[in-house]
Amino acid sequence: MIPIQYSDEVTVARAEGAALVALESTIITHGMPYPQNLEVARQVEADVRAMGAVPATIAVIDGTLHVGMDADQLEALAQAKGVAKLSRADMAACIATGGTGATTVAATMIAARLAGIHVFATGGIGGVHKGAEDSFDISADLMELAQTPVTVVAAGAKAILDVAKTLEVLETQGVPVIAVGQDAFPAFWSRGSRLKAPLRMDDPAQIAAAHRTRAALGLPGGQLVANPIPQDAEIPSEDLLPIIAQAQSDANRAGISGKAVTPYLLQRIFELTQGRSLDANIALVRNNAQLAARIALELRD
Ligand code: PSU
Ligand code: MN
């Protein structure tokens, strides 16, 4: 077993059997600009605490896997330049070579499982990119959901992805996709979409029960909980579609590929919306953290 460095707060929570919620760090280093990224990271942790659970932000720092970060570590990570983006493929190499990296959904799930944390909140998951039939660009997040038993709360998938193909891959991989409070699979910046989510559960206790039942059935893998953005923070999809198309064509022209694609698109969308997308992003991450905390409280044994 590799050594895990738990924060003081997480150490106490583990000893007391408190409800824990994992939080990823790629959203901090590659998903939002400084200083808003740091403010959001702090705010989301505070939201989890306000609900009666304990946040565990996850990252690799100088070769050590951190589960829960103190204020200085969070600040250093938010300001750091050139931090590696760690998915399933990169995590071991980063730890083995003493590197520093932020964890994606896939890598955060791996760390959460090692730490015995069942629930994880983020903004959006990676998925099947538009044009994947040529590029083969499918996020490792989807295969991680199929094999690592963590319930992930997200606001659906961004329109930088081919959402219909993303749902198809999740179905093929046997990942339960559960919409909360509505039938539609939410579209990140907007609540609705033309796609229906395969499952719907409006009560965190049901989501917790489904998580437990998967384990009891001996099924590997987690669940994707799709929690719509709060109504007052929504951005109509008409406003964003041209911007996404622009970001996509900029990425193609610049020859962006591999793990650089998602961060490039996110950054371009922030620039092209002059920060409007950021306000929505913050509102939905906070909303997801609150729901994740409620599920974690139900799952506490
Ligand atoms: N989608 C978002 N915001 C994000 C990400 C995705 O709306 O911050 C990040 C997450 O960390 C996710 C990762 O796990 O990007 C997916 O990267 P890739 O597509 O390269 O697998
Ligand atoms: Mn990719």
CSV table of C-alpha atoms and ligand atoms in Angstrom, one decimal:
chain,number,residue,atom,x,y,z
A,1,MET,CA,0.0,0.0,0.0
A,2,ILE,CA,1.2,3.4,-0.8
A,3,PRO,CA,1.4,5.9,2.0
A,4,ILE,CA,-1.6,8.4,2.1
A,5,GLN,CA,-1.2,11.7,3.8
A,6,TYR,CA,-4.5,12.6,5.5
A,7,SER,CA,-5.3,16.2,6.6
A,8,ASP,CA,-5.9,16.7,10.3
A,9,GLU,CA,-9.6,17.2,9.6
A,10,VAL,CA,-9.9,14.0,7.6
A,11,THR,CA,-7.9,12.0,10.2
A,12,VAL,CA,-10.4,13.0,12.9
A,13,ALA,CA,-13.3,12.3,10.6
A,14,ARG,CA,-12.0,8.8,9.8
A,15,ALA,CA,-11.5,8.0,13.5
A,16,GLU,CA,-15.0,9.2,14.3
A,17,GLY,CA,-16.7,7.5,11.4
A,18,ALA,CA,-17.9,10.9,10.0
A,19,ALA,CA,-19.3,11.3,6.5
A,20,LEU,CA,-16.6,12.2,4.0
A,21,VAL,CA,-16.9,13.7,0.6
A,22,ALA,CA,-13.9,13.5,-1.9
A,23,LEU,CA,-13.2,16.6,-4.1
A,24,GLU,CA,-11.0,16.6,-7.2
A,25,SER,CA,-8.1,19.0,-7.9
A,26,THR,CA,-8.0,19.1,-11.7
A,27,ILE,CA,-10.9,21.5,-11.5
A,28,ILE,CA,-8.6,23.8,-9.4
A,29,THR,CA,-5.5,23.6,-11.6
A,30,HIS,CA,-7.0,23.0,-15.1
A,31,GLY,CA,-10.6,24.0,-14.8
A,32,MET,CA,-10.7,27.5,-13.5
A,33,PRO,CA,-8.4,30.5,-13.4
A,34,TYR,CA,-6.6,31.8,-10.3
A,35,PRO,CA,-7.8,33.3,-7.9
A,36,GLN,CA,-11.4,32.1,-8.5
A,37,ASN,CA,-10.2,28.5,-8.4
A,38,LEU,CA,-8.9,28.9,-4.9
A,39,GLU,CA,-12.1,30.7,-3.7
A,40,VAL,CA,-14.2,28.0,-5.2
A,41,ALA,CA,-12.1,25.2,-3.7
A,42,ARG,CA,-12.5,26.8,-0.3
A,43,GLN,CA,-16.2,27.5,-0.7
A,44,VAL,CA,-17.0,24.0,-1.8
A,45,GLU,CA,-15.1,22.6,1.2
A,46,ALA,CA,-17.2,25.0,3.4
A,47,ASP,CA,-20.4,23.8,1.7
A,48,VAL,CA,-19.6,20.2,2.6
A,49,ARG,CA,-18.9,21.2,6.2
A,50,ALA,CA,-22.1,23.2,6.4
A,51,MET,CA,-24.0,20.1,5.5
A,52,GLY,CA,-22.4,18.1,8.4
A,53,ALA,CA,-19.8,16.2,6.3
A,54,VAL,CA,-16.1,16.5,5.9
A,55,PRO,CA,-14.3,17.5,2.7
A,56,ALA,CA,-11.3,15.6,1.4
A,57,THR,CA,-9.7,17.4,-1.6
A,58,ILE,CA,-7.3,15.0,-3.3
A,59,ALA,CA,-4.0,15.7,-5.1
A,60,VAL,CA,-0.4,14.3,-5.4
A,61,ILE,CA,2.2,16.7,-3.9
A,62,ASP,CA,5.9,15.8,-4.2
A,63,GLY,CA,5.1,12.1,-4.7
A,64,THR,CA,2.7,11.9,-1.8
A,65,LEU,CA,-1.0,11.2,-2.2
A,66,HIS,CA,-2.9,13.7,-0.1
A,67,VAL,CA,-6.5,13.0,1.0
A,68,GLY,CA,-7.6,16.3,2.5
A,69,MET,CA,-5.4,19.4,2.1
A,70,ASP,CA,-4.6,22.2,4.5
A,71,ALA,CA,-5.1,25.8,3.6
A,72,ASP,CA,-1.4,26.4,2.5
A,73,GLN,CA,-1.4,23.3,0.3
A,74,LEU,CA,-4.6,24.3,-1.4
A,75,GLU,CA,-3.3,27.8,-2.0
A,76,ALA,CA,0.0,26.5,-3.4
A,77,LEU,CA,-1.8,24.1,-5.7
A,78,ALA,CA,-4.2,26.8,-6.9
A,79,GLN,CA,-1.3,29.1,-7.8
A,80,ALA,CA,1.1,26.5,-9.2
A,81,LYS,CA,1.9,26.6,-12.9
A,82,GLY,CA,2.5,23.5,-15.0
A,83,VAL,CA,0.9,21.0,-12.6
A,84,ALA,CA,0.4,17.6,-14.1
A,85,LYS,CA,-3.1,16.4,-14.8
A,86,LEU,CA,-3.4,12.9,-13.4
A,87,SER,CA,-5.8,10.3,-14.7
A,88,ARG,CA,-5.6,6.5,-14.1
A,89,ALA,CA,-2.7,6.3,-16.5
A,90,ASP,CA,-0.5,8.9,-14.9
A,91,MET,CA,-1.0,8.5,-11.1
A,92,ALA,CA,1.4,5.8,-10.3
A,93,ALA,CA,4.2,7.4,-12.4
A,94,CYS,CA,3.7,10.7,-10.6
A,95,ILE,CA,3.9,9.2,-7.2
A,96,ALA,CA,6.8,7.0,-8.1
A,97,THR,CA,8.9,9.9,-9.4
A,98,GLY,CA,8.0,12.3,-6.6
A,99,GLY,CA,6.0,14.5,-8.8
A,100,THR,CA,3.1,16.9,-8.2
A,101,GLY,CA,-0.2,16.5,-10.0
A,102,ALA,CA,-3.9,17.3,-9.8
A,103,THR,CA,-6.4,14.4,-9.9
A,104,THR,CA,-9.1,14.1,-12.5
A,105,VAL,CA,-12.4,12.3,-11.8
A,106,ALA,CA,-10.8,9.0,-12.6
A,107,ALA,CA,-7.7,9.5,-10.3
A,108,THR,CA,-9.8,11.1,-7.5
A,109,MET,CA,-12.1,8.0,-7.6
A,110,ILE,CA,-9.0,5.7,-7.2
A,111,ALA,CA,-7.8,7.8,-4.3
A,112,ALA,CA,-11.2,7.9,-2.7
A,113,ARG,CA,-11.5,4.2,-2.8
A,114,LEU,CA,-8.1,3.7,-1.2
A,115,ALA,CA,-9.2,6.1,1.6
A,116,GLY,CA,-12.6,4.4,2.1
A,117,ILE,CA,-14.5,7.4,0.8
A,118,HIS,CA,-17.7,6.4,-1.0
A,119,VAL,CA,-18.9,9.8,-2.4
A,120,PHE,CA,-17.2,12.4,-4.6
A,121,ALA,CA,-18.5,15.8,-5.8
A,122,THR,CA,-17.3,17.5,-9.0
A,123,GLY,CA,-18.6,19.9,-11.7
A,124,GLY,CA,-18.6,17.9,-14.9
A,125,ILE,CA,-17.1,14.5,-15.8
A,126,GLY,CA,-15.0,13.7,-18.8
A,127,GLY,CA,-16.8,11.8,-21.6
A,128,VAL,CA,-16.8,11.0,-25.3
A,129,HIS,CA,-15.6,14.0,-27.3
A,130,LYS,CA,-17.3,15.3,-30.4
A,131,GLY,CA,-15.7,13.6,-33.4
A,132,ALA,CA,-14.6,10.6,-31.3
A,133,GLU,CA,-15.3,8.4,-34.2
A,134,ASP,CA,-12.1,9.9,-35.7
A,135,SER,CA,-10.1,11.0,-32.7
A,136,PHE,CA,-11.0,8.0,-30.4
A,137,ASP,CA,-11.0,10.7,-27.6
A,138,ILE,CA,-13.0,9.0,-24.7
A,139,SER,CA,-12.2,10.1,-21.2
A,140,ALA,CA,-10.8,7.4,-18.8
A,141,ASP,CA,-13.4,8.8,-16.3
A,142,LEU,CA,-16.1,6.6,-18.0
A,143,MET,CA,-14.1,3.3,-17.5
A,144,GLU,CA,-13.3,4.3,-14.0
A,145,LEU,CA,-16.9,4.7,-13.1
A,146,ALA,CA,-17.3,1.1,-14.4
A,147,GLN,CA,-14.7,-0.3,-12.1
A,148,THR,CA,-14.2,1.8,-9.0
A,149,PRO,CA,-17.0,1.8,-6.3
A,150,VAL,CA,-17.5,5.6,-5.8
A,151,THR,CA,-20.7,7.5,-6.3
A,152,VAL,CA,-19.8,10.7,-8.3
A,153,VAL,CA,-22.1,13.7,-8.2
A,154,ALA,CA,-21.8,15.9,-11.3
A,155,ALA,CA,-24.0,18.4,-13.2
A,156,GLY,CA,-24.2,16.2,-16.3
A,157,ALA,CA,-21.8,16.6,-19.1
A,158,LYS,CA,-20.6,19.7,-20.9
A,159,ALA,CA,-21.6,20.3,-24.5
A,160,ILE,CA,-17.9,20.1,-25.4
A,161,LEU,CA,-18.7,16.4,-25.3
A,162,ASP,CA,-21.0,14.3,-27.4
A,163,VAL,CA,-23.4,13.7,-24.6
A,164,ALA,CA,-25.5,11.0,-26.4
A,165,LYS,CA,-22.3,9.0,-27.1
A,166,THR,CA,-21.2,9.5,-23.5
A,167,LEU,CA,-24.5,8.1,-22.2
A,168,GLU,CA,-24.1,5.1,-24.6
A,169,VAL,CA,-20.6,4.3,-23.4
A,170,LEU,CA,-21.8,4.5,-19.7
A,171,GLU,CA,-24.6,2.1,-20.5
A,172,THR,CA,-22.2,-0.3,-22.3
A,173,GLN,CA,-19.9,-0.1,-19.3
A,174,GLY,CA,-22.8,-0.8,-16.9
A,175,VAL,CA,-22.6,2.5,-15.1
A,176,PRO,CA,-25.9,3.7,-13.4
A,177,VAL,CA,-26.7,7.2,-14.5
A,178,ILE,CA,-29.2,8.8,-12.1
A,179,ALA,CA,-30.8,12.2,-12.7
A,180,VAL,CA,-32.0,14.0,-9.5
A,181,GLY,CA,-35.3,15.8,-9.4
A,182,GLN,CA,-36.1,15.4,-13.1
A,183,ASP,CA,-36.1,12.9,-15.9
A,184,ALA,CA,-33.7,14.7,-18.3
A,185,PHE,CA,-30.0,14.2,-18.2
A,186,PRO,CA,-28.8,17.7,-17.2
A,187,ALA,CA,-26.5,19.6,-19.6
A,188,PHE,CA,-24.1,21.2,-17.2
A,189,TRP,CA,-24.8,24.9,-17.8
A,190,SER,CA,-28.5,24.2,-18.3
A,191,ARG,CA,-30.9,22.0,-16.4
A,192,GLY,CA,-32.6,20.3,-19.3
A,193,SER,CA,-31.5,18.4,-22.4
A,194,ARG,CA,-33.2,16.3,-25.0
A,195,LEU,CA,-31.7,13.2,-23.5
A,196,LYS,CA,-33.5,11.3,-20.8
A,197,ALA,CA,-31.4,9.9,-18.0
A,198,PRO,CA,-31.7,6.1,-17.7
A,199,LEU,CA,-32.6,6.4,-14.0
A,200,ARG,CA,-34.1,9.0,-11.7
A,201,MET,CA,-33.9,9.3,-7.9
A,202,ASP,CA,-35.0,12.3,-6.0
A,203,ASP,CA,-34.0,11.2,-2.5
A,204,PRO,CA,-30.3,11.0,-1.3
A,205,ALA,CA,-31.3,7.9,0.8
A,206,GLN,CA,-32.3,6.1,-2.4
A,207,ILE,CA,-29.0,6.9,-4.1
A,208,ALA,CA,-27.2,5.7,-1.0
A,209,ALA,CA,-29.2,2.5,-1.0
A,210,ALA,CA,-28.5,1.9,-4.7
A,211,HIS,CA,-24.7,2.3,-3.9
A,212,ARG,CA,-24.9,-0.3,-1.1
A,213,THR,CA,-26.9,-2.6,-3.2
A,214,ARG,CA,-24.4,-2.6,-6.1
A,215,ALA,CA,-21.8,-3.7,-3.6
A,216,ALA,CA,-24.0,-6.3,-2.1
A,217,LEU,CA,-24.6,-7.7,-5.6
A,218,GLY,CA,-20.8,-7.9,-6.1
A,219,LEU,CA,-20.9,-5.4,-8.9
A,220,PRO,CA,-17.7,-3.4,-9.4
A,221,GLY,CA,-17.9,0.3,-10.2
A,222,GLY,CA,-19.7,3.4,-9.0
A,223,GLN,CA,-22.7,5.5,-10.0
A,224,LEU,CA,-23.0,8.8,-11.8
A,225,VAL,CA,-25.4,11.1,-10.1
A,226,ALA,CA,-26.5,13.9,-12.5
A,227,ASN,CA,-27.6,16.9,-10.5
A,228,PRO,CA,-29.0,19.8,-12.5
A,229,ILE,CA,-27.6,23.3,-12.0
A,230,PRO,CA,-29.7,25.6,-9.7
A,231,GLN,CA,-32.3,27.4,-11.8
A,232,ASP,CA,-31.1,30.9,-11.1
A,233,ALA,CA,-27.6,30.1,-12.3
A,234,GLU,CA,-28.5,28.5,-15.7
A,235,ILE,CA,-27.2,29.7,-19.0
A,236,PRO,CA,-29.4,29.0,-22.0
A,237,SER,CA,-27.7,26.5,-24.3
A,238,GLU,CA,-28.3,28.9,-27.3
A,239,ASP,CA,-25.8,31.3,-25.7
A,240,LEU,CA,-23.1,28.7,-25.3
A,241,LEU,CA,-23.3,26.6,-28.4
A,242,PRO,CA,-21.6,29.1,-30.7
A,243,ILE,CA,-18.9,29.6,-28.1
A,244,ILE,CA,-18.3,25.9,-27.8
A,245,ALA,CA,-18.1,25.6,-31.6
A,246,GLN,CA,-15.5,28.4,-31.6
A,247,ALA,CA,-13.5,26.7,-28.8
A,248,GLN,CA,-13.6,23.4,-30.7
A,249,SER,CA,-12.4,24.9,-34.0
A,250,ASP,CA,-9.6,26.8,-32.2
A,251,ALA,CA,-8.6,23.5,-30.6
A,252,ASN,CA,-8.6,21.7,-34.0
A,253,ARG,CA,-6.6,24.5,-35.6
A,254,ALA,CA,-4.1,24.5,-32.8
A,255,GLY,CA,-3.7,20.7,-33.1
A,256,ILE,CA,-4.6,20.1,-29.4
A,257,SER,CA,-4.8,16.4,-28.6
A,258,GLY,CA,-4.8,13.9,-25.8
A,259,LYS,CA,-5.1,15.1,-22.2
A,260,ALA,CA,-4.7,18.7,-23.3
A,261,VAL,CA,-8.0,18.8,-25.1
A,262,THR,CA,-10.4,19.2,-22.1
A,263,PRO,CA,-8.3,21.9,-20.3
A,264,TYR,CA,-7.9,23.8,-23.5
A,265,LEU,CA,-11.6,23.8,-24.2
A,266,LEU,CA,-12.5,24.8,-20.7
A,267,GLN,CA,-10.0,27.7,-20.7
A,268,ARG,CA,-11.2,28.9,-24.1
A,269,ILE,CA,-14.8,28.9,-23.0
A,270,PHE,CA,-13.9,30.9,-19.9
A,271,GLU,CA,-12.2,33.5,-22.1
A,272,LEU,CA,-14.9,33.6,-24.7
A,273,THR,CA,-17.7,34.1,-22.2
A,274,GLN,CA,-15.7,36.6,-20.2
A,275,GLY,CA,-16.3,34.8,-17.0
A,276,ARG,CA,-20.0,34.2,-17.4
A,277,SER,CA,-19.5,30.5,-17.6
A,278,LEU,CA,-17.5,30.6,-14.4
A,279,ASP,CA,-20.4,31.9,-12.2
A,280,ALA,CA,-22.6,29.0,-13.4
A,281,ASN,CA,-19.8,26.6,-12.9
A,282,ILE,CA,-19.3,27.8,-9.3
A,283,ALA,CA,-23.0,27.5,-8.5
A,284,LEU,CA,-23.3,24.0,-9.8
A,285,VAL,CA,-20.2,22.7,-8.1
A,286,ARG,CA,-21.5,24.0,-4.8
A,287,ASN,CA,-24.9,22.4,-5.4
A,288,ASN,CA,-23.2,19.1,-6.2
A,289,ALA,CA,-21.1,19.3,-3.0
A,290,GLN,CA,-24.2,19.8,-0.9
A,291,LEU,CA,-25.9,16.8,-2.5
A,292,ALA,CA,-22.8,14.6,-2.2
A,293,ALA,CA,-22.7,15.5,1.5
A,294,ARG,CA,-26.3,14.4,2.0
A,295,ILE,CA,-25.6,11.1,0.2
A,296,ALA,CA,-22.4,10.6,2.3
A,297,LEU,CA,-24.5,11.2,5.5
A,298,GLU,CA,-26.9,8.5,4.4
A,299,LEU,CA,-24.0,6.1,3.6
A,300,ARG,CA,-22.3,6.5,7.0
A,301,ASP,CA,-22.2,3.1,8.6
B,1,PSU,N1,-15.1,18.7,-17.3
B,1,PSU,C1,-15.5,19.8,-16.7
B,1,PSU,N2,-14.6,20.4,-15.8
B,1,PSU,C2,-13.4,19.8,-15.5
B,1,PSU,C3,-13.1,18.5,-16.1
B,1,PSU,C4,-14.0,18.0,-17.0
B,1,PSU,O1,-16.5,20.4,-17.0
B,1,PSU,O2,-12.7,20.3,-14.7
B,1,PSU,C5,-11.9,17.8,-15.7
B,1,PSU,C6,-12.2,16.8,-14.7
B,1,PSU,O3,-11.0,16.6,-13.8
B,1,PSU,C7,-12.3,15.5,-15.5
B,1,PSU,C8,-11.2,15.8,-16.6
B,1,PSU,O4,-12.1,14.3,-14.8
B,1,PSU,O5,-11.3,17.1,-16.9
B,1,PSU,C9,-11.4,14.9,-17.8
B,1,PSU,O6,-10.3,15.0,-18.6
B,1,PSU,P1,-10.2,14.1,-19.9
B,1,PSU,O7,-11.3,14.5,-20.8
B,1,PSU,O8,-8.8,14.4,-20.5
B,1,PSU,O9,-10.3,12.7,-19.4
B,2,MN,MN,-9.3,12.7,-23.7
